[in-house]
Tab-separated table of C-alpha atoms in Angstrom:
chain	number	residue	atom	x	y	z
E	1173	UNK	CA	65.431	23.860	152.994
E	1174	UNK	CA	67.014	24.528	149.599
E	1175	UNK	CA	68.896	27.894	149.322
E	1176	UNK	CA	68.579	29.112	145.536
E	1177	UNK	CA	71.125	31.973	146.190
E	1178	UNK	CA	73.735	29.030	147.335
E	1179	UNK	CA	72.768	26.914	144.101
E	1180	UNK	CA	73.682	29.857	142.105
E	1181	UNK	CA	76.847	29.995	143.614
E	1182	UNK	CA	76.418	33.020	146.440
E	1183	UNK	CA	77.703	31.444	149.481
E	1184	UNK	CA	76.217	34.016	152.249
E	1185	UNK	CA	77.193	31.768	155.092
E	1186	UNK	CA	81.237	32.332	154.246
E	1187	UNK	CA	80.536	35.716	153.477
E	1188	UNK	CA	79.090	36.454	157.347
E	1189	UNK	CA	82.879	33.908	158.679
E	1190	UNK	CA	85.122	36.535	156.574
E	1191	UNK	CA	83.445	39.221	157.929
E	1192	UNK	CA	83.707	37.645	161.970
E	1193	UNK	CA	87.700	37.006	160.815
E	1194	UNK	CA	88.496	40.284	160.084
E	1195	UNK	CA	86.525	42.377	162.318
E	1196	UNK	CA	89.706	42.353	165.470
E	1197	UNK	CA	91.898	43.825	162.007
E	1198	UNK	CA	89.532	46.578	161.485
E	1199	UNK	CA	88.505	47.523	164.467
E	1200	UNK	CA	92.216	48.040	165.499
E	1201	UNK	CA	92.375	50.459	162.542
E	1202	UNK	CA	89.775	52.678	164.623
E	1203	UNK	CA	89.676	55.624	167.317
E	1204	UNK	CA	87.510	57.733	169.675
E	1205	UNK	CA	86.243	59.511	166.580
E	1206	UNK	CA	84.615	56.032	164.566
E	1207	UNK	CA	80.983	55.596	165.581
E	1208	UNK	CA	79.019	52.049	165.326
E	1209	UNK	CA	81.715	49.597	164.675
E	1210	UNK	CA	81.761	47.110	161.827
E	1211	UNK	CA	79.178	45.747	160.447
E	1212	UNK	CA	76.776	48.406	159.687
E	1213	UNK	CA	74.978	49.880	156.655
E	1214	UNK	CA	77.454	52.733	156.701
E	1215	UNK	CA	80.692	53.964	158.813
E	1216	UNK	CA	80.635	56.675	160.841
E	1217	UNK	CA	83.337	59.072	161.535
E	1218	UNK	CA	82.814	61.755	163.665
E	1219	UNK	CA	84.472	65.434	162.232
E	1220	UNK	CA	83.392	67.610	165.023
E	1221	UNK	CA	86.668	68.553	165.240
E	1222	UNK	CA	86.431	70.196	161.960
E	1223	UNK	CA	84.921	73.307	163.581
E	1224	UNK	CA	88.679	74.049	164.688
E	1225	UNK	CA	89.674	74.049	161.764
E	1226	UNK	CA	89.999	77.561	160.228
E	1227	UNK	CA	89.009	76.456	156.546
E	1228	UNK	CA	88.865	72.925	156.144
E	1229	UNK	CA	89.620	70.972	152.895
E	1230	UNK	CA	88.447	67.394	152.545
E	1231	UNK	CA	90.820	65.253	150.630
E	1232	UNK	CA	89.678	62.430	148.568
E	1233	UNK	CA	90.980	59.777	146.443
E	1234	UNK	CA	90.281	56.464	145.193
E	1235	UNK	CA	92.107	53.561	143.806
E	1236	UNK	CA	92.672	49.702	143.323
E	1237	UNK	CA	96.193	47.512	142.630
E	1238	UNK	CA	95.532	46.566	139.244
E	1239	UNK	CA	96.922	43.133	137.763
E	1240	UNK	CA	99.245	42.839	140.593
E	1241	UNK	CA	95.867	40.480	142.170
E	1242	UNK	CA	96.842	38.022	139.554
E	1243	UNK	CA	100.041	37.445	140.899
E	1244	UNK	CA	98.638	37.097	144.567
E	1245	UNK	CA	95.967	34.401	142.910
E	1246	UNK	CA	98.956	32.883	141.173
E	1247	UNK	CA	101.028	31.760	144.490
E	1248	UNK	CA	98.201	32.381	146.701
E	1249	UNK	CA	99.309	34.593	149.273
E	1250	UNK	CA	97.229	37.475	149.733
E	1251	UNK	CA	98.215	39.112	152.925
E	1252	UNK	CA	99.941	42.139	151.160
E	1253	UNK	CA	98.177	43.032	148.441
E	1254	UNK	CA	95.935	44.754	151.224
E	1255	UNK	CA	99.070	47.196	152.320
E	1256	UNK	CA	99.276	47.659	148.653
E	1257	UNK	CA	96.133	49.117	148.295
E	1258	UNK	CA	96.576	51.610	151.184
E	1259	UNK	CA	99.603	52.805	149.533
E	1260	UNK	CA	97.618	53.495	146.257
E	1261	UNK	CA	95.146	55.175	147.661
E	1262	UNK	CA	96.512	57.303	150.993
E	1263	UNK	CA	99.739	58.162	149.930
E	1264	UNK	CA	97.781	60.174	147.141
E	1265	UNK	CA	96.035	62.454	149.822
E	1266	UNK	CA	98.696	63.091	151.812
E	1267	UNK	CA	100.088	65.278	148.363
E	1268	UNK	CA	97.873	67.776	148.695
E	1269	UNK	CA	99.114	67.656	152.795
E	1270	UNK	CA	95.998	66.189	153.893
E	1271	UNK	CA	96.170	63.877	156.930
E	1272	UNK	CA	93.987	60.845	156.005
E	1273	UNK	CA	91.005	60.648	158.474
E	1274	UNK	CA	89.043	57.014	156.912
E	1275	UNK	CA	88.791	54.557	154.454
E	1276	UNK	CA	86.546	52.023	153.062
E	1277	UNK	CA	87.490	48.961	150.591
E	1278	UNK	CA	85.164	46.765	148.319
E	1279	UNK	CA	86.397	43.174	147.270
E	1280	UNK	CA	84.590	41.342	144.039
E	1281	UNK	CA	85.149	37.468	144.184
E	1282	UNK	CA	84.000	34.644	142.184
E	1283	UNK	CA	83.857	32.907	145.337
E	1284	UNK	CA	83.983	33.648	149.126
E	1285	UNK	CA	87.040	32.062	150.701
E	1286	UNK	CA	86.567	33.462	154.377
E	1287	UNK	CA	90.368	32.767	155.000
E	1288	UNK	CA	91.357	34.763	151.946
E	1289	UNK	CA	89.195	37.308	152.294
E	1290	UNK	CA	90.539	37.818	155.973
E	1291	UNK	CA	94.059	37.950	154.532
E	1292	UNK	CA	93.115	40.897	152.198
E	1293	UNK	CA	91.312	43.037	154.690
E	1294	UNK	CA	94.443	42.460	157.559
E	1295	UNK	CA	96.803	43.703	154.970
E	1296	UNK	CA	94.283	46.802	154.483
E	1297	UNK	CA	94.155	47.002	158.227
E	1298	UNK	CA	97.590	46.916	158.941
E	1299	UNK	CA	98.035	50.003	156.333
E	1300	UNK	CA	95.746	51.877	157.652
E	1301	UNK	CA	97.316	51.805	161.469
E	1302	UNK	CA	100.590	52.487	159.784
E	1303	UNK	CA	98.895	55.735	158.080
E	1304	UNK	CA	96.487	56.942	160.834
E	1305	UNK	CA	93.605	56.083	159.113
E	1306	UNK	CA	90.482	54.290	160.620
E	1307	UNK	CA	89.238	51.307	158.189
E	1308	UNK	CA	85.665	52.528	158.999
E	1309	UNK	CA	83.534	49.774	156.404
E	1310	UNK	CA	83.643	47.558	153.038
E	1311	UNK	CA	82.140	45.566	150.958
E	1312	UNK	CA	82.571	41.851	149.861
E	1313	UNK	CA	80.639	41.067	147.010
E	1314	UNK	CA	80.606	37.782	145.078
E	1315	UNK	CA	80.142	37.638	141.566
E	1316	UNK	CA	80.255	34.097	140.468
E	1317	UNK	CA	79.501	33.876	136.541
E	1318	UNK	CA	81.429	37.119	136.170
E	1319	UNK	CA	84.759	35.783	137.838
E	1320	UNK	CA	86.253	32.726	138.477
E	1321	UNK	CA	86.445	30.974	141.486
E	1322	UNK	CA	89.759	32.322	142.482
E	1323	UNK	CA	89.211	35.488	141.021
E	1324	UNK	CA	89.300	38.675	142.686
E	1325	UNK	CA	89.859	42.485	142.524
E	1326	UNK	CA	90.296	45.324	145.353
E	1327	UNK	CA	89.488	48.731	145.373
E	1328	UNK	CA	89.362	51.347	147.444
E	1329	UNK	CA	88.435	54.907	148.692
E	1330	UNK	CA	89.619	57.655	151.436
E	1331	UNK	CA	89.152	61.060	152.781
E	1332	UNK	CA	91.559	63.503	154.719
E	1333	UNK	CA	91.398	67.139	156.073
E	1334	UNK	CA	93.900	69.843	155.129
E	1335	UNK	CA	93.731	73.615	156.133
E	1336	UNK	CA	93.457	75.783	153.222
E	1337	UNK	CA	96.508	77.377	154.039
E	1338	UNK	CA	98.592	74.551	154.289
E	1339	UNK	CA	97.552	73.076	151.189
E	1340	UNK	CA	100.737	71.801	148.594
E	1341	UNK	CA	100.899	71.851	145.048
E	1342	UNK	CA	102.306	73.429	142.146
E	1343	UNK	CA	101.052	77.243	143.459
E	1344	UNK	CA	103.876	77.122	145.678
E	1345	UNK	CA	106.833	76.181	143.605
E	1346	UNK	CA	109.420	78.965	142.895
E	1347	UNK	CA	112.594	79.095	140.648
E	1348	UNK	CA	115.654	77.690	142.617
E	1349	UNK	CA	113.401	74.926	144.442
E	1350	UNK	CA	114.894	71.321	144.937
E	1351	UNK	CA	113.311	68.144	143.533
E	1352	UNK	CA	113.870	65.564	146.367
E	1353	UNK	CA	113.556	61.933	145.157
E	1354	UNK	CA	112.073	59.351	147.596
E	1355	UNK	CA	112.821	55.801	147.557
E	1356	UNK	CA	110.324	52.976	146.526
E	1357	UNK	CA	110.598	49.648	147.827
E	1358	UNK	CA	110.219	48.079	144.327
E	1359	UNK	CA	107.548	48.608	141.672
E	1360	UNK	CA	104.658	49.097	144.024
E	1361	UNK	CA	101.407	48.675	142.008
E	1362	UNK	CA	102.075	50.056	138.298
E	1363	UNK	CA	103.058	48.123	135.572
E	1364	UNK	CA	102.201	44.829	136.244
E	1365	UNK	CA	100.769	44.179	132.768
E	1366	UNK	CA	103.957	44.621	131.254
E	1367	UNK	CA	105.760	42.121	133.897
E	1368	UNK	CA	103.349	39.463	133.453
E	1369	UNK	CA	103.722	39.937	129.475
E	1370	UNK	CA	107.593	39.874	129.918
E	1371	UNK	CA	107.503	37.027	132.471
E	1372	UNK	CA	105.039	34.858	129.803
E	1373	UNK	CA	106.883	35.700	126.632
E	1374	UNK	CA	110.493	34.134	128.568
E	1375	UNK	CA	108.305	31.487	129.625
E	1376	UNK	CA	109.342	32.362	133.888
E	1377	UNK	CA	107.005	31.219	136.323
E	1378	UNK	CA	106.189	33.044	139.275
E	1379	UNK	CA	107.314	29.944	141.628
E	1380	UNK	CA	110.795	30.303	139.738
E	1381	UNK	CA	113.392	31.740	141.079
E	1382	UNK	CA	115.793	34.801	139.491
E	1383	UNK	CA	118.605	35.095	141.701
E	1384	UNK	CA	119.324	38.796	139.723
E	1385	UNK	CA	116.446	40.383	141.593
E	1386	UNK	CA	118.354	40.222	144.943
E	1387	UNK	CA	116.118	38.697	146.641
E	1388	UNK	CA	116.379	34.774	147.580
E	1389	UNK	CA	112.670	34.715	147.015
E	1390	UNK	CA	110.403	33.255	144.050
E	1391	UNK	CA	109.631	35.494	141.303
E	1392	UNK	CA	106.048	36.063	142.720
E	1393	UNK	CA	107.024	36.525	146.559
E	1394	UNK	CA	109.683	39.162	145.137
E	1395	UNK	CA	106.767	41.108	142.853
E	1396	UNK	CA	104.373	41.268	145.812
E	1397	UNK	CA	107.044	43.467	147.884
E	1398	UNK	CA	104.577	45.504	149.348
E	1399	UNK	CA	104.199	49.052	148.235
E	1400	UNK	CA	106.115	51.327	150.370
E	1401	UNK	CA	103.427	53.829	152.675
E	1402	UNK	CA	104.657	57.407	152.550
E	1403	UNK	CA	101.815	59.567	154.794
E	1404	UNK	CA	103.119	59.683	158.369
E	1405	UNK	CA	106.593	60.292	157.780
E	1406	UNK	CA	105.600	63.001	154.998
E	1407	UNK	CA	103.239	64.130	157.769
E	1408	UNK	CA	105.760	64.373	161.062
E	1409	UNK	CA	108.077	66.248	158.310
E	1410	UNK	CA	105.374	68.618	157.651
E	1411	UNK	CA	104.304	69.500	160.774
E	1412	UNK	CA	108.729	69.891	161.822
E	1413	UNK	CA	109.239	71.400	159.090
E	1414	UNK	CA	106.341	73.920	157.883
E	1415	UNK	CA	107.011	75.711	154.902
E	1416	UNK	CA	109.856	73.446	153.843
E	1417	UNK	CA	108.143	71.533	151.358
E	1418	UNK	CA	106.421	72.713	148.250
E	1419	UNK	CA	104.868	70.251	146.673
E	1420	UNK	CA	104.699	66.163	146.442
E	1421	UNK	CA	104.173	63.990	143.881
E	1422	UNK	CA	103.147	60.386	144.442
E	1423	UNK	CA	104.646	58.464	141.309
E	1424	UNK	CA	102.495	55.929	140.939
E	1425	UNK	CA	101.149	55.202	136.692
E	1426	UNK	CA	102.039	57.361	133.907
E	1427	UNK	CA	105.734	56.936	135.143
E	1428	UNK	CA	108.621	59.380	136.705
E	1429	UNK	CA	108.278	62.409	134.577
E	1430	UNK	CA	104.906	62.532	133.714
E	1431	UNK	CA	103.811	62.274	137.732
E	1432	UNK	CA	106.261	64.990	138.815
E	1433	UNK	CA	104.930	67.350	135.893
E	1434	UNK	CA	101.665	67.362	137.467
E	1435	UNK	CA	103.000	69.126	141.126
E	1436	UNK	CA	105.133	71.575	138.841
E	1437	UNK	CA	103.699	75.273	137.961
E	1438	UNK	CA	103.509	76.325	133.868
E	1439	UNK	CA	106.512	77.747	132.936
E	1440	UNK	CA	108.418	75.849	135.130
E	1441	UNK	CA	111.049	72.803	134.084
E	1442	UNK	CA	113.321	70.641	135.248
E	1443	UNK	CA	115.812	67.943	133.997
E	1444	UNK	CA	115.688	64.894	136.843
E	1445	UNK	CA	119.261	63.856	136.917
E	1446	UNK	CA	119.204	59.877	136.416
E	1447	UNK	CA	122.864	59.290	137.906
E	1448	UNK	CA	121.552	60.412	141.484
E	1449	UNK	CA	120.406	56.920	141.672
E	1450	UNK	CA	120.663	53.207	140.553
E	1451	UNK	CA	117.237	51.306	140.164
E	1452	UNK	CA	116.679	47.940	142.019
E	1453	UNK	CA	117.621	44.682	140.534
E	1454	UNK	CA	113.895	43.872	139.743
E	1455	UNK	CA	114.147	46.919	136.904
E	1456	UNK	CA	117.102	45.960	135.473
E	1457	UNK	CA	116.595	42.266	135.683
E	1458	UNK	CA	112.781	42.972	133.695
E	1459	UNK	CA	114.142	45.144	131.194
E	1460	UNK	CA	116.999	42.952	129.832
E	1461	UNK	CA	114.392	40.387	129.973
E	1462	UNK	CA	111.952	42.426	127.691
E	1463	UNK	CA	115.399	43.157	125.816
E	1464	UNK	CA	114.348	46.948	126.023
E	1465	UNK	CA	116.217	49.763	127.557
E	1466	UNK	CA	115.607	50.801	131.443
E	1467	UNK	CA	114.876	54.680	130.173
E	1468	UNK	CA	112.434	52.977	127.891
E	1469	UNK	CA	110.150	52.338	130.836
E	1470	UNK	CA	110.485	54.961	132.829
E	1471	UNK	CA	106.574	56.096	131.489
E	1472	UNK	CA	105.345	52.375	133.293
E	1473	UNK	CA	107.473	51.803	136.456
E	1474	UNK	CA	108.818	54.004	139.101
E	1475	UNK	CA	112.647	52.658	139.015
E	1476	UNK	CA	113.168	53.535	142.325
E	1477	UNK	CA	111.360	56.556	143.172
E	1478	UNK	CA	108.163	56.369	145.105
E	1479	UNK	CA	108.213	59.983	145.694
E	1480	UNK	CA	109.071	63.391	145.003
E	1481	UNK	CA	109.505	66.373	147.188
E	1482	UNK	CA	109.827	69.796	145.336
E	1483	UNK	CA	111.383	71.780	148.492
E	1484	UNK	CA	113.135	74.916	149.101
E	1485	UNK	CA	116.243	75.291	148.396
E	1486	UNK	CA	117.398	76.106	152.025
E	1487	UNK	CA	115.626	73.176	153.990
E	1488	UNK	CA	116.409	70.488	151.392
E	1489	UNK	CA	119.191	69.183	153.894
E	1490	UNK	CA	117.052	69.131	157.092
E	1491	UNK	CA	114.178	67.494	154.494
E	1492	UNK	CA	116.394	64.861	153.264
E	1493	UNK	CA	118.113	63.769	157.153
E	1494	UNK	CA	114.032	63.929	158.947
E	1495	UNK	CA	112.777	61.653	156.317
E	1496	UNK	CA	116.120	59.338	156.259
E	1497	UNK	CA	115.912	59.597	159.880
E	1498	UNK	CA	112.545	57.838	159.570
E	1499	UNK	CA	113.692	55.053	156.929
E	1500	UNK	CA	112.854	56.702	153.690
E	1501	UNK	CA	115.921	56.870	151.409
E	1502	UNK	CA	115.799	60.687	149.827
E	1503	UNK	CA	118.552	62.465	147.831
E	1504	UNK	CA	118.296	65.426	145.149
E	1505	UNK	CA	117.677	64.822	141.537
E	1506	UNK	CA	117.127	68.131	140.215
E	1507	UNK	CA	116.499	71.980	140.357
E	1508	UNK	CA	113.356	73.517	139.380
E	1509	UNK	CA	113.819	76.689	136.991
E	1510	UNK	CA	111.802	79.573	135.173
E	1511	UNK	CA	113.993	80.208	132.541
E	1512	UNK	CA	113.006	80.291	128.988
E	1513	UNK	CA	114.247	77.341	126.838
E	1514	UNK	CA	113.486	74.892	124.224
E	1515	UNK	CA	111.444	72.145	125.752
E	1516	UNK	CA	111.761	70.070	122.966
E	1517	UNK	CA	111.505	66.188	124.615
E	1518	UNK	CA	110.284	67.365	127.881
E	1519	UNK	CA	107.397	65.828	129.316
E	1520	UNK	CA	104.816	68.735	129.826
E	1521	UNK	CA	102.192	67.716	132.288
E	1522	UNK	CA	99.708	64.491	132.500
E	1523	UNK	CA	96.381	63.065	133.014
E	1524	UNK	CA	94.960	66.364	132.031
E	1525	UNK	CA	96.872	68.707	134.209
E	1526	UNK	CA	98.251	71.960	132.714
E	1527	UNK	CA	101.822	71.593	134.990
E	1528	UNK	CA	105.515	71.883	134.622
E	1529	UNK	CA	107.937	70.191	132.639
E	1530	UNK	CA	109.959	67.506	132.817
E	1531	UNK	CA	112.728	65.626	130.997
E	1532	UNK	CA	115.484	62.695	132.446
E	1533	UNK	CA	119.183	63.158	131.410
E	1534	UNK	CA	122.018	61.708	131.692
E	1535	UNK	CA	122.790	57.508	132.716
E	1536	UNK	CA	121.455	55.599	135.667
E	1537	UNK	CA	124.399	54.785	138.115
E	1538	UNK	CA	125.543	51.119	137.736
């Protein structure tokens, strides 16, 4: 019999084989407290344990990977753009010093490709164990017409716990506190409009290869390093070290200063000290490309830092050897202060937080 949703290009048959792929992936993501499986209408987390809790905050955030997809389309590999998306998402709850609990993800497609799809959600998956969070449902949803056949986007969404009391943010800085700086792996999921536009307008292909980056890679394995996940070493140095750390900023778009300003109190500033650190090849090799000056995107990419730490003064040591001990680069940039000054060419909050402010002096190390 003739299937009219099939002759308008919704293929639910390879939609039901991604789903039967992925389901050992997700279901590894899951513990005692995920109810029902995959599969169903809805997931189900159980938060009984909640009532232990002396005042629970839910955390919640949501996010995709923006144009970085295009470059997964472009060499067709798709089995990190999945961690990628954890990392946009988690790594912004655990700021506040939630512990992420679950997550769900929705793919759009111009066409099912059960193989593909499978790729995606493993990469999400394999995130999620790293973070402790259960990947408890999704959605794949075909839009032929709308996108092409190779076409995709991700998104997703997920929800931690916090006690009130152990909340972080800007309500906790004081005069005197450290910025900590936190190594990226590369430039994680910002600013990939800009590289594509840069890569195009030198006419580089992503199946070329730039020795400069450092990598012996082509250009689009070395721009799909996945984003660097953040939550459960932030976590284990939370729970060693309570009190130590103020506040976190995840520095994701909008840039270095801009992020940091957001985790910083009014009437606070700092100058981030750009010789602390010298950005990866992939920065420097894009900006003499664009024949623009590395400061002159530090408002797009990271350079380097995936993180900040604002931490007391007097556990900034044991802060920066527990999350080195654990593989995350960290080193101080900076040192938070009341004083009054002229904040002429500081950055002075973001995205419509009221927060600190923020200005980068001096030169990047060579």
């Amino acid at each position: 019999m003739p299937n009219p949703y099939a002759e308008a290009g919704v293929d639910t048959a390879a939609g039901d084989l991604a789903v039967e792929l992925m389901k050992s992936a997700v279901a590894a993501t899951h513990n005692a407290s995920v109810l029902g499986g995959v599969g169903g209408f809805a997931g189900l987390y159980d938060v009984s344990f909640l009532k232990d809790f002396s005042h629970p905050l839910l955390a919640t955030s949501t996010d995709g990977v923006g144009t970085k997809v295009a470059i997964a389309q472009a060499i067709d590999k798709h089995d990190t753009i999945g961690q990628d998306l954890v990392g946009m998402v988690v790594d912004d709850i655990v700021v506040v010093g939630a512990k992420p609990l679950f997550m769900t993800d929705y793919i759009a497609c111009g066409r099912v490709v059960p193989g593909r799809i499978a790729d995606i959600v493993a990469g999400i998956a394999r995130g999620c164990s790293e973070t402790g969070t259960a990947l408890v449902g999704g959605e794949t949803a075909e839009h032929p017409g709308l996108l092409g056949p190779d076409d995709y986007d991700v998104a997703g969404a997920a929800t931690g716990v916090v006690e009130a009391d152990a909340q972080l943010g800007a309500h906790l800085v004081q005069d005197g506190d450290v910025v900590l700086a936190i190594e990226s792996s590369g430039l994680h999921s910002n600013g990939y409009s800009l590289v594509r536009h840069i890569l195009s307008s030198r006419g580089v292909g992503f199946s070329d290869q730039l020795p400069d980056f450092g990598v012996a890679v082509s250009v689009g394995e070395a721009l799909l390093e996945p984003t660097r996940l953040y939550t459960a070493p932030l976590l284990s140095l939370l729970e060693q070290h309570p009190g130590a750390v103020h506040s976190l900023s995840h520095v994701t778009g909008g840039g270095i200063a801009a992020n940091l300003a957001r985790v910083l109190p009014v009437g606070s500033w700092v100058e981030v000290d750009r010789s602390t650190w010298q950005p990866l090849p992939v920065f420097r090799v894009l900006a003499d490309m664009a024949g623009t000056a590395i400061e002159d995107t530090e408002g797009t990419w990271n350079l380097g830092i995936g993180m900040f730490a604002v931490v007391s003064a007097s556990a900034a040591a044991d802060v920066i050897a527990s999350l080195g001990a654990a593989g995350m680069p960290t080193w101080p940039v900076g040192t938070i202060a009341t004083s009054a000054r002229d904040l002429t060419g500081f950055e002075q909050g973001a995205k419509g937080v009221d927060g600190g402010a923020v200005r980068l002096v001096g030169s990047y190390a060579a």
